[in-house]
Amino acid sequence: MRDNITTQRISAVRNLLNEWRVEAVYITSETNRRWLSGFTGSNGQLLITKEHALLATDFRYWEQAQQQAPAYTLFKHQRTTEDTVQFFTETGATRIGIEANHLTLQAATDLKNNNALSHLTWVPLPQTVESLRAVKNSDEIAAIQAAAAITDHTMSQVNLLARPGISEKELAWELEKVMRDAGAEATAFTLIVASGPNSALPHHRPGKRLLQAGDTIVVDMGAQLDGYKSDLTRSFYLGSEPNEQFWAVYNKVLEAQTAVIQQTRPGMTCKEIDGIARNM
């Protein structure tokens, strides 16, 4: 099943080469690489032409690449200049698209300054497979739904696990354990637990602060499953009855959220939708 999907995705990229005015595309983004090949190793690059699909990785991931990416011709790359030259000259392509938003400036400079590759033209592409990835198939939708369900289940445990005297770090770790026990392959991002005054800090990293009765606690987390991620944020009150300030903020946010739901229409930009809430 995965092989068929990979073959279809390679074909879709090949159909875009003429539109991009290139003979090959060089994929370095980890997310794009996994989507196009199924390979999950931390080191790997793809080179796709009309006739070839190459995956370069080092000896550590050779077995893994063979298992996960059978649709690709594997190329052992030990990060030497010789390997780089051979990789890019293997297919005969001379006009190669690169991921402008992912390839580092240093890596791009090294390619351009490599005398053995001086006959190649490097074409920066603002996007490569992102437009293809935006359209999800049924398996992708199912993975996203499953990741969201894991996150929802984990969030339901906050009221049971949050208690005075434990630190933000401890609560974050307990929640991550629940998430992984429920089947997540990883967290979608570093789990956020922000308590008391820290709850006002955007993207606060869980620290040593101990939870106290009367705290407002913001939990922001997501599960990753098969490479697809979810994201859920909730606010909690640690105690029996929230104070007036908590309810005032809660009701204002609820009012803004309701307005966004009621006023959002097809064709609106994300900025316009965000503005509805911020202008309340």
PDB file of C-alpha atoms in Angstrom:
ATOM      1  CA  MET A   1       0.000   0.000   0.000  1.00  0.00           C
ATOM      2  CA  ARG A   2       2.775   2.423   0.997  1.00  0.00           C
ATOM      3  CA  ASP A   3       4.728   1.553  -2.182  1.00  0.00           C
ATOM      4  CA  ASN A   4       1.750   2.516  -4.360  1.00  0.00           C
ATOM      5  CA  ILE A   5       1.324   5.818  -2.541  1.00  0.00           C
ATOM      6  CA  THR A   6       5.042   6.587  -2.860  1.00  0.00           C
ATOM      7  CA  THR A   7       5.001   5.824  -6.584  1.00  0.00           C
ATOM      8  CA  GLN A   8       1.984   8.098  -7.052  1.00  0.00           C
ATOM      9  CA  ARG A   9       3.703  10.920  -5.182  1.00  0.00           C
ATOM     10  CA  ILE A  10       6.901  10.580  -7.189  1.00  0.00           C
ATOM     11  CA  SER A  11       4.810  10.749 -10.381  1.00  0.00           C
ATOM     12  CA  ALA A  12       3.044  13.871  -9.103  1.00  0.00           C
ATOM     13  CA  VAL A  13       6.409  15.566  -8.523  1.00  0.00           C
ATOM     14  CA  ARG A  14       7.619  14.567 -11.981  1.00  0.00           C
ATOM     15  CA  ASN A  15       4.533  16.188 -13.474  1.00  0.00           C
ATOM     16  CA  LEU A  16       5.586  19.470 -11.828  1.00  0.00           C
ATOM     17  CA  LEU A  17       9.172  19.536 -13.121  1.00  0.00           C
ATOM     18  CA  ASN A  18       8.212  21.296 -16.362  1.00  0.00           C
ATOM     19  CA  GLU A  19       6.171  23.867 -14.437  1.00  0.00           C
ATOM     20  CA  TRP A  20       9.192  24.545 -12.224  1.00  0.00           C
ATOM     21  CA  ARG A  21      11.423  24.659 -15.329  1.00  0.00           C
ATOM     22  CA  VAL A  22      13.887  22.186 -13.877  1.00  0.00           C
ATOM     23  CA  GLU A  23      15.137  18.723 -14.806  1.00  0.00           C
ATOM     24  CA  ALA A  24      15.371  17.538 -11.213  1.00  0.00           C
ATOM     25  CA  VAL A  25      14.306  18.573  -7.733  1.00  0.00           C
ATOM     26  CA  TYR A  26      16.495  18.211  -4.640  1.00  0.00           C
ATOM     27  CA  ILE A  27      14.513  17.564  -1.440  1.00  0.00           C
ATOM     28  CA  THR A  28      16.169  18.292   1.912  1.00  0.00           C
ATOM     29  CA  SER A  29      13.172  19.027   4.153  1.00  0.00           C
ATOM     30  CA  GLU A  30      12.665  16.154   6.597  1.00  0.00           C
ATOM     31  CA  THR A  31       8.875  16.461   6.375  1.00  0.00           C
ATOM     32  CA  ASN A  32       8.818  16.567   2.573  1.00  0.00           C
ATOM     33  CA  ARG A  33      11.298  13.698   2.383  1.00  0.00           C
ATOM     34  CA  ARG A  34       9.172  11.479   4.612  1.00  0.00           C
ATOM     35  CA  TRP A  35       6.010  12.311   2.647  1.00  0.00           C
ATOM     36  CA  LEU A  36       7.712  11.521  -0.665  1.00  0.00           C
ATOM     37  CA  SER A  37       9.589   8.385   0.357  1.00  0.00           C
ATOM     38  CA  GLY A  38       8.396   7.023   3.695  1.00  0.00           C
ATOM     39  CA  PHE A  39      11.971   7.245   5.010  1.00  0.00           C
ATOM     40  CA  THR A  40      12.073   8.459   8.631  1.00  0.00           C
ATOM     41  CA  GLY A  41      15.832   8.555   9.264  1.00  0.00           C
ATOM     42  CA  SER A  42      17.371  11.821  10.414  1.00  0.00           C
ATOM     43  CA  ASN A  43      19.826  12.003   7.506  1.00  0.00           C
ATOM     44  CA  GLY A  44      18.645  11.789   3.931  1.00  0.00           C
ATOM     45  CA  GLN A  45      18.139  13.747   0.713  1.00  0.00           C
ATOM     46  CA  LEU A  46      16.080  12.994  -2.380  1.00  0.00           C
ATOM     47  CA  LEU A  47      16.827  13.762  -6.017  1.00  0.00           C
ATOM     48  CA  ILE A  48      13.948  13.191  -8.426  1.00  0.00           C
ATOM     49  CA  THR A  49      14.066  13.468 -12.217  1.00  0.00           C
ATOM     50  CA  LYS A  50      11.745  12.210 -14.954  1.00  0.00           C
ATOM     51  CA  GLU A  51      13.566   8.863 -14.956  1.00  0.00           C
ATOM     52  CA  HIS A  52      15.261   8.614 -11.561  1.00  0.00           C
ATOM     53  CA  ALA A  53      14.370   8.741  -7.889  1.00  0.00           C
ATOM     54  CA  LEU A  54      17.443   8.721  -5.637  1.00  0.00           C
ATOM     55  CA  LEU A  55      17.661   8.653  -1.853  1.00  0.00           C
ATOM     56  CA  ALA A  56      21.042   9.491  -0.352  1.00  0.00           C
ATOM     57  CA  THR A  57      21.844   8.561   3.231  1.00  0.00           C
ATOM     58  CA  ASP A  58      24.816   7.326   5.240  1.00  0.00           C
ATOM     59  CA  PHE A  59      25.661   3.760   6.272  1.00  0.00           C
ATOM     60  CA  ARG A  60      23.793   4.038   9.595  1.00  0.00           C
ATOM     61  CA  TYR A  61      20.415   4.193   7.866  1.00  0.00           C
ATOM     62  CA  TRP A  62      21.068   1.858   4.933  1.00  0.00           C
ATOM     63  CA  GLU A  63      18.903  -1.042   6.173  1.00  0.00           C
ATOM     64  CA  GLN A  64      16.159   1.314   7.278  1.00  0.00           C
ATOM     65  CA  ALA A  65      16.134   3.063   3.905  1.00  0.00           C
ATOM     66  CA  GLN A  66      15.931  -0.267   2.087  1.00  0.00           C
ATOM     67  CA  GLN A  67      12.883  -1.228   4.135  1.00  0.00           C
ATOM     68  CA  GLN A  68      11.070   2.109   4.116  1.00  0.00           C
ATOM     69  CA  ALA A  69      11.836   3.439   0.628  1.00  0.00           C
ATOM     70  CA  PRO A  70      11.923   0.531  -1.863  1.00  0.00           C
ATOM     71  CA  ALA A  71      10.707   2.813  -4.671  1.00  0.00           C
ATOM     72  CA  TYR A  72      14.017   4.718  -4.539  1.00  0.00           C
ATOM     73  CA  THR A  73      17.482   3.905  -5.782  1.00  0.00           C
ATOM     74  CA  LEU A  74      19.665   4.176  -2.691  1.00  0.00           C
ATOM     75  CA  PHE A  75      22.921   6.107  -2.719  1.00  0.00           C
ATOM     76  CA  LYS A  76      25.468   5.855   0.085  1.00  0.00           C
ATOM     77  CA  HIS A  77      26.534   9.354   1.071  1.00  0.00           C
ATOM     78  CA  GLN A  78      29.228   9.864   3.698  1.00  0.00           C
ATOM     79  CA  ARG A  79      29.121  13.671   3.317  1.00  0.00           C
ATOM     80  CA  THR A  80      32.328  13.770   1.302  1.00  0.00           C
ATOM     81  CA  THR A  81      32.853  16.072  -1.675  1.00  0.00           C
ATOM     82  CA  GLU A  82      33.255  13.033  -3.916  1.00  0.00           C
ATOM     83  CA  ASP A  83      29.910  11.586  -2.807  1.00  0.00           C
ATOM     84  CA  THR A  84      28.182  14.920  -3.353  1.00  0.00           C
ATOM     85  CA  VAL A  85      29.536  15.239  -6.890  1.00  0.00           C
ATOM     86  CA  GLN A  86      28.561  11.683  -7.786  1.00  0.00           C
ATOM     87  CA  PHE A  87      25.065  12.105  -6.338  1.00  0.00           C
ATOM     88  CA  PHE A  88      24.298  15.206  -8.397  1.00  0.00           C
ATOM     89  CA  THR A  89      25.868  13.923 -11.619  1.00  0.00           C
ATOM     90  CA  GLU A  90      24.325  10.442 -11.423  1.00  0.00           C
ATOM     91  CA  THR A  91      21.153  11.364 -13.324  1.00  0.00           C
ATOM     92  CA  GLY A  92      22.607  13.730 -15.920  1.00  0.00           C
ATOM     93  CA  ALA A  93      20.254  16.540 -14.884  1.00  0.00           C
ATOM     94  CA  THR A  94      21.859  19.984 -15.151  1.00  0.00           C
ATOM     95  CA  ARG A  95      19.059  22.274 -13.969  1.00  0.00           C
ATOM     96  CA  ILE A  96      18.124  21.360 -10.414  1.00  0.00           C
ATOM     97  CA  GLY A  97      15.442  22.876  -8.203  1.00  0.00           C
ATOM     98  CA  ILE A  98      16.290  23.352  -4.527  1.00  0.00           C
ATOM     99  CA  GLU A  99      14.000  23.990  -1.563  1.00  0.00           C
ATOM    100  CA  ALA A 100      14.653  27.677  -0.929  1.00  0.00           C
ATOM    101  CA  ASN A 101      12.897  27.634   2.448  1.00  0.00           C
ATOM    102  CA  HIS A 102      14.728  24.562   3.753  1.00  0.00           C
ATOM    103  CA  LEU A 103      18.238  24.336   2.301  1.00  0.00           C
ATOM    104  CA  THR A 104      20.624  26.320   4.488  1.00  0.00           C
ATOM    105  CA  LEU A 105      22.579  29.235   3.067  1.00  0.00           C
ATOM    106  CA  GLN A 106      25.819  27.388   3.846  1.00  0.00           C
ATOM    107  CA  ALA A 107      24.692  24.243   2.014  1.00  0.00           C
ATOM    108  CA  ALA A 108      23.547  26.248  -1.009  1.00  0.00           C
ATOM    109  CA  THR A 109      26.833  28.178  -1.061  1.00  0.00           C
ATOM    110  CA  ASP A 110      28.832  24.944  -0.908  1.00  0.00           C
ATOM    111  CA  LEU A 111      26.939  23.558  -3.901  1.00  0.00           C
ATOM    112  CA  LYS A 112      27.448  26.716  -5.946  1.00  0.00           C
ATOM    113  CA  ASN A 113      31.152  26.918  -5.075  1.00  0.00           C
ATOM    114  CA  ASN A 114      31.855  23.279  -5.913  1.00  0.00           C
ATOM    115  CA  ASN A 115      33.948  23.441  -9.101  1.00  0.00           C
ATOM    116  CA  ALA A 116      33.007  19.895 -10.077  1.00  0.00           C
ATOM    117  CA  LEU A 117      29.355  20.992 -10.118  1.00  0.00           C
ATOM    118  CA  SER A 118      29.907  24.313 -11.915  1.00  0.00           C
ATOM    119  CA  HIS A 119      28.003  23.028 -14.956  1.00  0.00           C
ATOM    120  CA  LEU A 120      24.829  22.720 -12.874  1.00  0.00           C
ATOM    121  CA  THR A 121      22.213  25.458 -12.486  1.00  0.00           C
ATOM    122  CA  TRP A 122      20.525  25.705  -9.098  1.00  0.00           C
ATOM    123  CA  VAL A 123      16.945  27.008  -9.164  1.00  0.00           C
ATOM    124  CA  PRO A 124      15.466  28.207  -5.819  1.00  0.00           C
ATOM    125  CA  LEU A 125      11.876  26.990  -5.427  1.00  0.00           C
ATOM    126  CA  PRO A 126       9.750  28.702  -2.738  1.00  0.00           C
ATOM    127  CA  GLN A 127       7.671  25.521  -2.556  1.00  0.00           C
ATOM    128  CA  THR A 128       8.021  21.992  -3.883  1.00  0.00           C
ATOM    129  CA  VAL A 129       5.565  19.369  -2.663  1.00  0.00           C
ATOM    130  CA  GLU A 130       3.686  21.548  -0.172  1.00  0.00           C
ATOM    131  CA  SER A 131       0.775  22.062  -2.571  1.00  0.00           C
ATOM    132  CA  LEU A 132       0.561  18.293  -3.080  1.00  0.00           C
ATOM    133  CA  ARG A 133       0.722  17.617   0.651  1.00  0.00           C
ATOM    134  CA  ALA A 134      -2.134  20.046   1.264  1.00  0.00           C
ATOM    135  CA  VAL A 135      -4.601  17.609  -0.332  1.00  0.00           C
ATOM    136  CA  LYS A 136      -4.970  14.708   2.100  1.00  0.00           C
ATOM    137  CA  ASN A 137      -5.993  11.190   1.146  1.00  0.00           C
ATOM    138  CA  SER A 138      -8.178   9.000   3.365  1.00  0.00           C
ATOM    139  CA  ASP A 139      -5.194   7.431   5.155  1.00  0.00           C
ATOM    140  CA  GLU A 140      -3.738  10.840   5.974  1.00  0.00           C
ATOM    141  CA  ILE A 141      -7.083  12.093   7.275  1.00  0.00           C
ATOM    142  CA  ALA A 142      -7.407   8.980   9.428  1.00  0.00           C
ATOM    143  CA  ALA A 143      -3.906   9.551  10.851  1.00  0.00           C
ATOM    144  CA  ILE A 144      -4.728  13.172  11.700  1.00  0.00           C
ATOM    145  CA  GLN A 145      -7.999  12.128  13.341  1.00  0.00           C
ATOM    146  CA  ALA A 146      -6.199   9.456  15.356  1.00  0.00           C
ATOM    147  CA  ALA A 147      -3.522  11.945  16.452  1.00  0.00           C
ATOM    148  CA  ALA A 148      -6.255  14.379  17.504  1.00  0.00           C
ATOM    149  CA  ALA A 149      -8.076  11.636  19.423  1.00  0.00           C
ATOM    150  CA  ILE A 150      -4.888  10.772  21.327  1.00  0.00           C
ATOM    151  CA  THR A 151      -4.399  14.435  22.203  1.00  0.00           C
ATOM    152  CA  ASP A 152      -8.038  14.796  23.260  1.00  0.00           C
ATOM    153  CA  HIS A 153      -7.729  11.741  25.502  1.00  0.00           C
ATOM    154  CA  THR A 154      -4.521  13.078  27.044  1.00  0.00           C
ATOM    155  CA  MET A 155      -6.069  16.489  27.670  1.00  0.00           C
ATOM    156  CA  SER A 156      -8.934  14.793  29.532  1.00  0.00           C
ATOM    157  CA  GLN A 157      -6.387  13.563  32.084  1.00  0.00           C
ATOM    158  CA  VAL A 158      -5.183  17.031  33.112  1.00  0.00           C
ATOM    159  CA  ASN A 159      -7.834  17.396  35.819  1.00  0.00           C
ATOM    160  CA  LEU A 160      -6.737  14.059  37.293  1.00  0.00           C
ATOM    161  CA  LEU A 161      -2.991  14.677  37.110  1.00  0.00           C
ATOM    162  CA  ALA A 162      -2.677  18.386  37.974  1.00  0.00           C
ATOM    163  CA  ARG A 163      -2.325  18.857  41.719  1.00  0.00           C
ATOM    164  CA  PRO A 164      -0.704  21.346  44.087  1.00  0.00           C
ATOM    165  CA  GLY A 165       2.943  20.647  44.812  1.00  0.00           C
ATOM    166  CA  ILE A 166       4.068  19.106  41.521  1.00  0.00           C
ATOM    167  CA  SER A 167       6.112  21.124  39.072  1.00  0.00           C
ATOM    168  CA  GLU A 168       5.188  22.147  35.555  1.00  0.00           C
ATOM    169  CA  LYS A 169       7.899  19.780  34.305  1.00  0.00           C
ATOM    170  CA  GLU A 170       6.438  16.867  36.245  1.00  0.00           C
ATOM    171  CA  LEU A 171       2.945  17.460  34.887  1.00  0.00           C
ATOM    172  CA  ALA A 172       4.304  17.800  31.352  1.00  0.00           C
ATOM    173  CA  TRP A 173       6.149  14.492  31.685  1.00  0.00           C
ATOM    174  CA  GLU A 174       3.070  12.702  33.056  1.00  0.00           C
ATOM    175  CA  LEU A 175       0.983  13.999  30.155  1.00  0.00           C
ATOM    176  CA  GLU A 176       3.596  12.952  27.612  1.00  0.00           C
ATOM    177  CA  LYS A 177       3.577   9.448  29.115  1.00  0.00           C
ATOM    178  CA  VAL A 178      -0.214   9.281  28.751  1.00  0.00           C
ATOM    179  CA  MET A 179       0.117  10.416  25.145  1.00  0.00           C
ATOM    180  CA  ARG A 180       2.757   7.830  24.273  1.00  0.00           C
ATOM    181  CA  ASP A 181       0.897   5.050  26.099  1.00  0.00           C
ATOM    182  CA  ALA A 182      -2.108   5.925  23.929  1.00  0.00           C
ATOM    183  CA  GLY A 183      -0.077   5.269  20.771  1.00  0.00           C
ATOM    184  CA  ALA A 184       1.646   8.538  19.824  1.00  0.00           C
ATOM    185  CA  GLU A 185       4.994   8.040  18.049  1.00  0.00           C
ATOM    186  CA  ALA A 186       6.157  11.383  19.441  1.00  0.00           C
ATOM    187  CA  THR A 187       4.871  14.719  20.647  1.00  0.00           C
ATOM    188  CA  ALA A 188       4.022  17.141  17.849  1.00  0.00           C
ATOM    189  CA  PHE A 189       6.089  19.816  19.615  1.00  0.00           C
ATOM    190  CA  THR A 190       7.511  20.479  23.070  1.00  0.00           C
ATOM    191  CA  LEU A 191       4.560  20.130  25.423  1.00  0.00           C
ATOM    192  CA  ILE A 192       3.600  23.374  27.170  1.00  0.00           C
ATOM    193  CA  VAL A 193       2.453  23.547  30.778  1.00  0.00           C
ATOM    194  CA  ALA A 194       2.265  27.144  32.001  1.00  0.00           C
ATOM    195  CA  SER A 195       0.946  27.808  35.501  1.00  0.00           C
ATOM    196  CA  GLY A 196       0.092  30.914  37.491  1.00  0.00           C
ATOM    197  CA  PRO A 197       1.963  33.977  36.142  1.00  0.00           C
ATOM    198  CA  ASN A 198       3.601  31.786  33.500  1.00  0.00           C
ATOM    199  CA  SER A 199       0.203  31.229  31.868  1.00  0.00           C
ATOM    200  CA  ALA A 200       0.499  34.726  30.367  1.00  0.00           C
ATOM    201  CA  LEU A 201       3.723  33.816  28.546  1.00  0.00           C
ATOM    202  CA  PRO A 202       3.306  32.604  24.948  1.00  0.00           C
ATOM    203  CA  HIS A 203       4.951  29.209  24.385  1.00  0.00           C
ATOM    204  CA  HIS A 204       6.295  28.967  27.928  1.00  0.00           C
ATOM    205  CA  ARG A 205       8.556  25.964  28.470  1.00  0.00           C
ATOM    206  CA  PRO A 206       7.606  23.859  31.530  1.00  0.00           C
ATOM    207  CA  GLY A 207       9.848  24.769  34.438  1.00  0.00           C
ATOM    208  CA  LYS A 208      10.404  24.103  38.127  1.00  0.00           C
ATOM    209  CA  ARG A 209       7.504  26.250  39.342  1.00  0.00           C
ATOM    210  CA  LEU A 210       5.226  24.246  41.627  1.00  0.00           C
ATOM    211  CA  LEU A 211       1.510  24.235  40.931  1.00  0.00           C
ATOM    212  CA  GLN A 212      -0.563  26.013  43.572  1.00  0.00           C
ATOM    213  CA  ALA A 213      -4.240  26.038  44.456  1.00  0.00           C
ATOM    214  CA  GLY A 214      -5.919  28.869  42.574  1.00  0.00           C
ATOM    215  CA  ASP A 215      -3.555  28.654  39.595  1.00  0.00           C
ATOM    216  CA  THR A 216      -4.662  29.095  36.037  1.00  0.00           C
ATOM    217  CA  ILE A 217      -2.894  26.405  34.000  1.00  0.00           C
ATOM    218  CA  VAL A 218      -2.487  26.549  30.230  1.00  0.00           C
ATOM    219  CA  VAL A 219      -1.753  23.223  28.557  1.00  0.00           C
ATOM    220  CA  ASP A 220      -0.773  23.217  24.876  1.00  0.00           C
ATOM    221  CA  MET A 221       0.125  19.884  23.325  1.00  0.00           C
ATOM    222  CA  GLY A 222      -0.218  17.616  20.333  1.00  0.00           C
ATOM    223  CA  ALA A 223       0.444  14.024  19.349  1.00  0.00           C
ATOM    224  CA  GLN A 224       2.322  12.856  16.278  1.00  0.00           C
ATOM    225  CA  LEU A 225       1.227   9.681  14.520  1.00  0.00           C
ATOM    226  CA  ASP A 226       2.663   8.391  11.231  1.00  0.00           C
ATOM    227  CA  GLY A 227       4.220  11.824  10.729  1.00  0.00           C
ATOM    228  CA  TYR A 228       0.927  13.721  11.155  1.00  0.00           C
ATOM    229  CA  LYS A 229       0.409  16.108  14.029  1.00  0.00           C
ATOM    230  CA  SER A 230      -2.412  17.484  16.135  1.00  0.00           C
ATOM    231  CA  ASP A 231      -2.529  20.581  18.324  1.00  0.00           C
ATOM    232  CA  LEU A 232      -4.865  21.340  21.222  1.00  0.00           C
ATOM    233  CA  THR A 233      -4.771  24.084  23.850  1.00  0.00           C
ATOM    234  CA  ARG A 234      -6.913  24.256  26.981  1.00  0.00           C
ATOM    235  CA  SER A 235      -6.958  26.386  30.128  1.00  0.00           C
ATOM    236  CA  PHE A 236      -7.643  24.884  33.557  1.00  0.00           C
ATOM    237  CA  TYR A 237      -8.292  26.222  37.038  1.00  0.00           C
ATOM    238  CA  LEU A 238      -6.659  24.374  39.925  1.00  0.00           C
ATOM    239  CA  GLY A 239      -9.255  24.527  42.664  1.00  0.00           C
ATOM    240  CA  SER A 240     -12.961  24.212  43.343  1.00  0.00           C
ATOM    241  CA  GLU A 241     -14.273  27.505  41.961  1.00  0.00           C
ATOM    242  CA  PRO A 242     -12.468  29.958  39.625  1.00  0.00           C
ATOM    243  CA  ASN A 243     -12.278  33.575  40.758  1.00  0.00           C
ATOM    244  CA  GLU A 244     -13.989  36.501  39.020  1.00  0.00           C
ATOM    245  CA  GLN A 245     -10.910  37.435  36.990  1.00  0.00           C
ATOM    246  CA  PHE A 246     -10.702  33.931  35.548  1.00  0.00           C
ATOM    247  CA  TRP A 247     -14.376  34.008  34.510  1.00  0.00           C
ATOM    248  CA  ALA A 248     -14.017  37.486  33.008  1.00  0.00           C
ATOM    249  CA  VAL A 249     -11.124  36.356  30.805  1.00  0.00           C
ATOM    250  CA  TYR A 250     -12.867  33.074  29.981  1.00  0.00           C
ATOM    251  CA  ASN A 251     -16.068  34.790  28.883  1.00  0.00           C
ATOM    252  CA  LYS A 252     -14.181  37.315  26.751  1.00  0.00           C
ATOM    253  CA  VAL A 253     -12.299  34.542  24.960  1.00  0.00           C
ATOM    254  CA  LEU A 254     -15.536  32.593  24.501  1.00  0.00           C
ATOM    255  CA  GLU A 255     -17.165  35.687  23.015  1.00  0.00           C
ATOM    256  CA  ALA A 256     -14.286  36.111  20.560  1.00  0.00           C
ATOM    257  CA  GLN A 257     -14.317  32.430  19.623  1.00  0.00           C
ATOM    258  CA  THR A 258     -18.074  32.483  19.017  1.00  0.00           C
ATOM    259  CA  ALA A 259     -17.735  35.562  16.801  1.00  0.00           C
ATOM    260  CA  VAL A 260     -15.020  33.864  14.736  1.00  0.00           C
ATOM    261  CA  ILE A 261     -17.147  30.756  14.220  1.00  0.00           C
ATOM    262  CA  GLN A 262     -20.172  32.809  13.202  1.00  0.00           C
ATOM    263  CA  GLN A 263     -18.348  35.209  10.872  1.00  0.00           C
ATOM    264  CA  THR A 264     -15.870  32.916   9.110  1.00  0.00           C
ATOM    265  CA  ARG A 265     -16.682  32.455   5.427  1.00  0.00           C
ATOM    266  CA  PRO A 266     -15.036  30.644   2.494  1.00  0.00           C
ATOM    267  CA  GLY A 267     -12.432  32.830   0.802  1.00  0.00           C
ATOM    268  CA  MET A 268     -11.366  34.710   3.932  1.00  0.00           C
ATOM    269  CA  THR A 269      -7.663  34.876   4.729  1.00  0.00           C
ATOM    270  CA  CYS A 270      -6.295  33.584   8.029  1.00  0.00           C
ATOM    271  CA  LYS A 271      -5.336  37.166   8.870  1.00  0.00           C
ATOM    272  CA  GLU A 272      -8.938  38.306   8.426  1.00  0.00           C
ATOM    273  CA  ILE A 273     -10.235  35.498  10.624  1.00  0.00           C
ATOM    274  CA  ASP A 274      -7.618  36.254  13.281  1.00  0.00           C
ATOM    275  CA  GLY A 275      -8.640  39.919  13.137  1.00  0.00           C
ATOM    276  CA  ILE A 276     -12.214  39.075  14.107  1.00  0.00           C
ATOM    277  CA  ALA A 277     -11.033  37.750  17.462  1.00  0.00           C
ATOM    278  CA  ARG A 278      -8.420  40.429  18.094  1.00  0.00           C
ATOM    279  CA  ASN A 279     -10.835  43.268  17.374  1.00  0.00           C
ATOM    280  CA  MET A 280     -13.403  42.134  19.928  1.00  0.00           C
TER     281      MET A 280
END
